[in-house]
N, CA, C and O atoms as a DFTB+ gen file, in Angstrom:
376 C
 N C O
     1  1     109.581     128.858     137.621
     2  2     110.502     129.538     136.746
     3  2     110.999     128.621     135.633
     4  3     111.055     129.026     134.472
     5  1     111.357     127.391     135.982
     6  2     111.863     126.455     134.979
     7  2     110.762     126.093     133.987
     8  3     111.014     125.981     132.788
     9  1     109.554     125.912     134.482
    10  2     108.461     125.551     133.579
    11  2     108.129     126.691     132.634
    12  3     107.726     126.438     131.498
    13  1     108.286     127.949     133.065
    14  2     108.036     129.086     132.186
    15  2     109.059     129.138     131.057
    16  3     108.708     129.414     129.910
    17  1     110.304     128.877     131.376
    18  2     111.359     128.876     130.362
    19  2     111.151     127.709     129.396
    20  3     111.296     127.870     128.185
    21  1     110.812     126.535     129.932
    22  2     110.595     125.363     129.072
    23  2     109.402     125.566     128.172
    24  3     109.466     125.218     126.993
    25  1     108.315     126.116     128.680
    26  2     107.141     126.337     127.844
    27  2     107.405     127.411     126.805
    28  3     106.865     127.338     125.701
    29  1     108.223     128.409     127.130
    30  2     108.570     129.444     126.153
    31  2     109.423     128.861     125.035
    32  3     109.258     129.228     123.872
    33  1     110.325     127.963     125.376
    34  2     111.177     127.334     124.359
    35  2     110.349     126.394     123.492
    36  3     110.518     126.363     122.273
    37  1     109.455     125.627     124.113
    38  2     108.652     124.677     123.356
    39  2     107.570     125.355     122.529
    40  3     107.086     124.773     121.558
    41  1     107.182     126.567     122.890
    42  2     106.129     127.273     122.169
    43  2     106.643     127.905     120.883
    44  3     105.838     128.322     120.051
    45  1     107.940     127.989     120.695
    46  2     108.493     128.607     119.497
    47  2     108.244     127.718     118.296
    48  3     108.321     126.493     118.379
    49  1     107.946     128.355     117.182
    50  2     107.709     127.623     115.941
    51  2     109.039     127.346     115.251
    52  3     109.865     128.242     115.080
    53  1     109.224     126.116     114.868
    54  2     110.447     125.720     114.175
    55  2     110.083     125.472     112.719
    56  3     109.276     124.597     112.407
    57  1     110.683     126.246     111.844
    58  2     110.431     126.092     110.409
    59  2     111.469     125.151     109.812
    60  3     112.673     125.373     109.936
    61  1     110.989     124.112     109.173
    62  2     111.874     123.166     108.496
    63  2     111.535     123.207     107.015
    64  3     110.389     122.987     106.622
    65  1     112.520     123.485     106.218
    66  2     112.328     123.490     104.770
    67  2     113.197     122.393     104.172
    68  3     114.424     122.493     104.183
    69  1     112.566     121.350     103.651
    70  2     113.351     120.269     103.075
    71  2     114.089     120.724     101.814
    72  3     113.521     121.411     100.964
    73  1     115.327     120.343     101.707
    74  2     116.117     120.624     100.511
    75  2     116.662     119.304      99.981
    76  3     116.906     118.357     100.729
    77  1     116.838     119.279      98.704
    78  2     117.333     118.051      98.086
    79  2     118.840     117.958      98.260
    80  3     119.549     118.950      98.088
    81  1     119.333     116.775      98.598
    82  2     120.783     116.606      98.737
    83  2     121.459     116.539      97.363
    84  3     120.793     116.324      96.350
    85  1     122.755     116.720      97.334
    86  2     123.467     116.626      96.052
    87  2     123.333     115.228      95.450
    88  3     123.427     114.224      96.157
    89  1     123.116     115.178      94.168
    90  2     122.983     113.900      93.475
    91  2     121.596     113.292      93.556
    92  3     121.388     112.168      93.099
    93  1     120.641     114.017      94.131
    94  2     119.300     113.444      94.284
    95  2     118.546     113.390      92.958
    96  3     117.542     112.687      92.851
    97  1     119.011     114.115      91.952
    98  2     118.330     114.074      90.657
    99  2     118.356     112.667      90.055
   100  3     117.449     112.302      89.307
   101  1     119.373     111.885      90.369
   102  2     119.420     110.507      89.872
   103  2     118.349     109.650      90.536
   104  3     117.739     108.802      89.885
   105  1     118.119     109.866      91.826
   106  2     117.085     109.113      92.542
   107  2     115.707     109.523      92.046
   108  3     114.836     108.674      91.854
   109  1     115.505     110.816      91.837
   110  2     114.222     111.299      91.318
   111  2     113.977     110.713      89.925
   112  3     112.853     110.334      89.597
   113  1     115.017     110.642      89.122
   114  2     114.903     110.054      87.791
   115  2     114.524     108.576      87.884
   116  3     113.697     108.100      87.105
   117  1     115.117     107.852      88.824
   118  2     114.797     106.443      89.026
   119  2     113.344     106.270      89.462
   120  3     112.652     105.372      88.983
   121  1     112.886     107.120      90.361
   122  2     111.491     107.051      90.805
   123  2     110.543     107.355      89.647
   124  3     109.492     106.726      89.529
   125  1     110.900     108.301      88.801
   126  2     110.075     108.598      87.617
   127  2     110.012     107.395      86.681
   128  3     108.954     107.099      86.127
   129  1     111.135     106.700      86.500
   130  2     111.137     105.486      85.676
   131  2     110.242     104.409      86.284
   132  3     109.497     103.734      85.573
   133  1     110.322     104.258      87.603
   134  2     109.493     103.246      88.265
   135  2     108.013     103.599      88.142
   136  3     107.185     102.708      87.950
   137  1     107.665     104.880      88.249
   138  2     106.276     105.302      88.082
   139  2     105.798     105.003      86.662
   140  3     104.657     104.587      86.461
   141  1     106.660     105.214      85.694
   142  2     106.306     104.910      84.320
   143  2     106.077     103.408      84.130
   144  3     105.137     102.999      83.448
   145  1     106.941     102.592      84.739
   146  2     106.778     101.142      84.638
   147  2     105.501     100.658      85.330
   148  3     104.838      99.742      84.843
   149  1     105.162     101.269      86.457
   150  2     103.917     100.907      87.139
   151  2     102.717     101.247      86.264
   152  3     101.772     100.464      86.180
   153  1     102.746     102.407      85.613
   154  2     101.661     102.783      84.704
   155  2     101.572     101.815      83.535
   156  3     100.478     101.416      83.136
   157  1     102.706     101.443      82.992
   158  2     102.730     100.488      81.882
   159  2     102.180      99.135      82.317
   160  3     101.428      98.504      81.573
   161  1     102.548      98.684      83.514
   162  2     102.036      97.408      84.018
   163  2     100.528      97.470      84.230
   164  3      99.828      96.493      83.963
   165  1     100.021      98.600      84.705
   166  2      98.573      98.747      84.882
   167  2      97.828      98.714      83.566
   168  3      96.772      98.090      83.463
   169  1      98.366      99.378      82.562
   170  2      97.740      99.358      81.237
   171  2      97.775      97.952      80.656
   172  3      96.793      97.497      80.068
   173  1      98.903      97.262      80.817
   174  2      99.004      95.882      80.322
   175  2      98.021      94.969      81.042
   176  3      97.431      94.087      80.417
   177  1      97.834      95.162      82.343
   178  2      96.881      94.346      83.100
   179  2      95.453      94.589      82.624
   180  3      94.661      93.652      82.526
   181  1      95.124      95.844      82.328
   182  2      93.779      96.129      81.826
   183  2      93.550      95.530      80.435
   184  3      92.466      95.022      80.146
   185  1      94.562      95.590      79.586
   186  2      94.440      94.979      78.252
   187  2      94.297      93.464      78.373
   188  3      93.463      92.858      77.702
   189  1      95.117      92.858      79.233
   190  2      95.026      91.414      79.457
   191  2      93.654      91.028      80.005
   192  3      93.054      90.052      79.556
   193  1      93.160      91.796      80.975
   194  2      91.865      91.485      81.575
   195  2      90.739      91.634      80.553
   196  3      89.782      90.861      80.564
   197  1      90.853      92.628      79.670
   198  2      89.839      92.796      78.621
   199  2      89.823      91.599      77.681
   200  3      88.755      91.097      77.333
   201  1      91.003      91.141      77.268
   202  2      91.063      89.952      76.409
   203  2      90.569      88.708      77.120
   204  3      89.872      87.885      76.525
   205  1      90.925      88.563      78.386
   206  2      90.482      87.407      79.164
   207  2      88.971      87.431      79.360
   208  3      88.313      86.391      79.335
   209  1      88.432      88.633      79.554
   210  2      86.982      88.756      79.719
   211  2      86.261      88.291      78.448
   212  3      85.273      87.560      78.518
   213  1      86.764      88.719      77.296
   214  2      86.176      88.269      76.033
   215  2      86.290      86.759      75.859
   216  3      85.336      86.114      75.424
   217  1      87.442      86.189      76.193
   218  2      87.647      84.753      76.090
   219  2      86.697      83.988      77.004
   220  3      86.106      82.985      76.603
   221  1      86.558      84.469      78.226
   222  2      85.670      83.799      79.191
   223  2      84.210      83.886      78.744
   224  3      83.459      82.923      78.902
   225  1      83.806      85.009      78.197
   226  2      82.428      85.144      77.723
   227  2      82.188      84.269      76.492
   228  3      81.107      83.703      76.331
   229  1      83.179      84.161      75.639
   230  2      83.036      83.382      74.411
   231  2      82.943      81.892      74.722
   232  3      82.150      81.180      74.106
   233  1      83.740      81.420      75.664
   234  2      83.793      80.001      75.979
   235  2      82.948      79.614      77.179
   236  3      82.890      78.432      77.517
   237  1      82.303      80.539      77.822
   238  2      81.401      80.222      78.920
   239  2      82.087      79.748      80.185
   240  3      81.475      79.030      80.975
   241  1      83.314      80.115      80.400
   242  2      84.029      79.717      81.609
   243  2      83.706      80.634      82.775
   244  3      82.862      81.525      82.674
   245  1      84.383      80.401      83.867
   246  2      84.175      81.252      85.032
   247  2      84.745      82.639      84.745
   248  3      85.768      82.780      84.074
   249  1      84.080      83.634      85.252
   250  2      84.473      85.008      84.973
   251  2      85.374      85.497      86.106
   252  3      84.905      85.811      87.200
   253  1      86.682      85.556      85.822
   254  2      87.661      86.026      86.800
   255  2      88.232      87.386      86.437
   256  3      88.897      88.018      87.257
   257  1      87.979      87.841      85.221
   258  2      88.598      89.073      84.754
   259  2      88.147      90.324      85.503
   260  3      88.947      91.252      85.621
   261  1      86.915      90.412      86.017
   262  2      86.587      91.630      86.789
   263  2      87.485      91.825      88.017
   264  3      87.747      92.958      88.420
   265  1      87.955      90.722      88.612
   266  2      88.879      90.847      89.745
   267  2      90.205      91.448      89.295
   268  3      90.804      92.251      90.010
   269  1      90.658      91.056      88.110
   270  2      91.910      91.599      87.577
   271  2      91.742      93.087      87.284
   272  3      92.631      93.888      87.571
   273  1      90.599      93.449      86.713
   274  2      90.336      94.855      86.404
   275  2      90.277      95.675      87.689
   276  3      90.853      96.761      87.757
   277  1      89.587      95.167      88.707
   278  2      89.483      95.893      89.975
   279  2      90.853      96.050      90.621
   280  3      91.168      97.116      91.150
   281  1      91.668      95.005      90.583
   282  2      93.006      95.084      91.173
   283  2      93.887      96.075      90.419
   284  3      94.649      96.823      91.032
   285  1      93.785      96.081      89.083
   286  2      94.574      97.027      88.290
   287  2      94.129      98.457      88.552
   288  3      94.961      99.361      88.631
   289  1      92.836      98.670      88.687
   290  2      92.325     100.012      88.967
   291  2      92.763     100.475      90.356
   292  3      93.192     101.617      90.518
   293  1      92.659      99.598      91.362
   294  2      93.075      99.950      92.719
   295  2      94.570     100.239      92.759
   296  3      94.999     101.208      93.386
   297  1      95.362      99.408      92.096
   298  2      96.806      99.633      92.041
   299  2      97.156     100.930      91.344
   300  3      98.070     101.637      91.769
   301  1      96.444     101.252      90.282
   302  2      96.685     102.507      89.576
   303  2      96.343     103.721      90.426
   304  3      97.074     104.711      90.435
   305  1      95.227     103.633      91.139
   306  2      94.836     104.735      92.030
   307  2      95.883     104.912      93.126
   308  3      96.283     106.034      93.435
   309  1      96.315     103.815      93.701
   310  2      97.317     103.882      94.767
   311  2      98.646     104.426      94.242
   312  3      99.291     105.244      94.898
   313  1      99.050     103.969      93.060
   314  2     100.334     104.407      92.503
   315  2     100.318     105.888      92.138
   316  3     101.302     106.590      92.373
   317  1      99.220     106.372      91.569
   318  2      99.169     107.785      91.188
   319  2      98.922     108.702      92.379
   320  3      99.207     109.897      92.311
   321  1      98.397     108.153      93.466
   322  2      98.146     108.954      94.665
   323  2      99.336     108.975      95.610
   324  3      99.341     109.760      96.558
   325  1     100.332     108.152      95.388
   326  2     101.460     108.049      96.319
   327  2     102.202     109.372      96.459
   328  3     102.531     109.771      97.576
   329  1     102.471     110.050      95.371
   330  2     103.192     111.318      95.417
   331  2     102.438     112.391      96.194
   332  3     102.996     112.974      97.124
   333  1     101.168     112.670      95.832
   334  2     100.431     113.684      96.604
   335  2     100.234     113.313      98.074
   336  3     100.247     114.193      98.934
   337  1     100.054     112.032      98.376
   338  2      99.888     111.618      99.770
   339  2     101.168     111.901     100.553
   340  3     101.115     112.469     101.644
   341  1     102.308     111.511     100.007
   342  2     103.573     111.740     100.696
   343  2     103.887     113.234     100.794
   344  3     104.451     113.679     101.794
   345  1     103.532     114.004      99.779
   346  2     103.742     115.449      99.829
   347  2     102.908     116.071     100.950
   348  3     103.385     116.958     101.658
   349  1     101.673     115.611     101.114
   350  2     100.814     116.134     102.182
   351  2     101.355     115.734     103.550
   352  3     101.289     116.517     104.497
   353  1     101.889     114.522     103.658
   354  2     102.432     114.070     104.940
   355  2     103.697     114.859     105.291
   356  3     103.869     115.269     106.439
   357  1     104.563     115.068     104.335
   358  2     105.834     115.738     104.605
   359  2     105.633     117.234     104.881
   360  3     106.222     117.774     105.818
   361  1     104.817     117.895     104.083
   362  2     104.622     119.334     104.271
   363  2     103.648     119.647     105.394
   364  3     103.653     120.766     105.908
   365  1     102.819     118.702     105.788
   366  2     101.849     118.934     106.853
   367  2     100.599     119.584     106.317
   368  3     100.547     119.987     105.155
   369  1      99.616     119.685     107.142
   370  2      98.333     120.266     106.744
   371  2      98.350     121.767     107.007
   372  3      97.709     122.245     107.944
   373  1      99.089     122.516     106.176
   374  2      99.181     123.975     106.357
   375  2      98.047     124.647     105.661
   376  3      97.942     125.873     105.693
């Protein structure tokens, strides 16, 4: 009898709808600013790596700029994917 009641209670679907707390628009604004700064840093890293690549090719030094480009690309992919990844985790695979 107890197990039937417990399984009936546990079998019920619980709907959770996240709502934003008061004042959260300031935090969202801050996160948007940080996303913009991350994008700016990625663009600056790619520009720097492009100039460094030209310098290294011109002077015949060791070529380190492809590592910078790969890191900037990986960081950009990770930064732009953070929002959709967290949205999928929070909302679940419905």
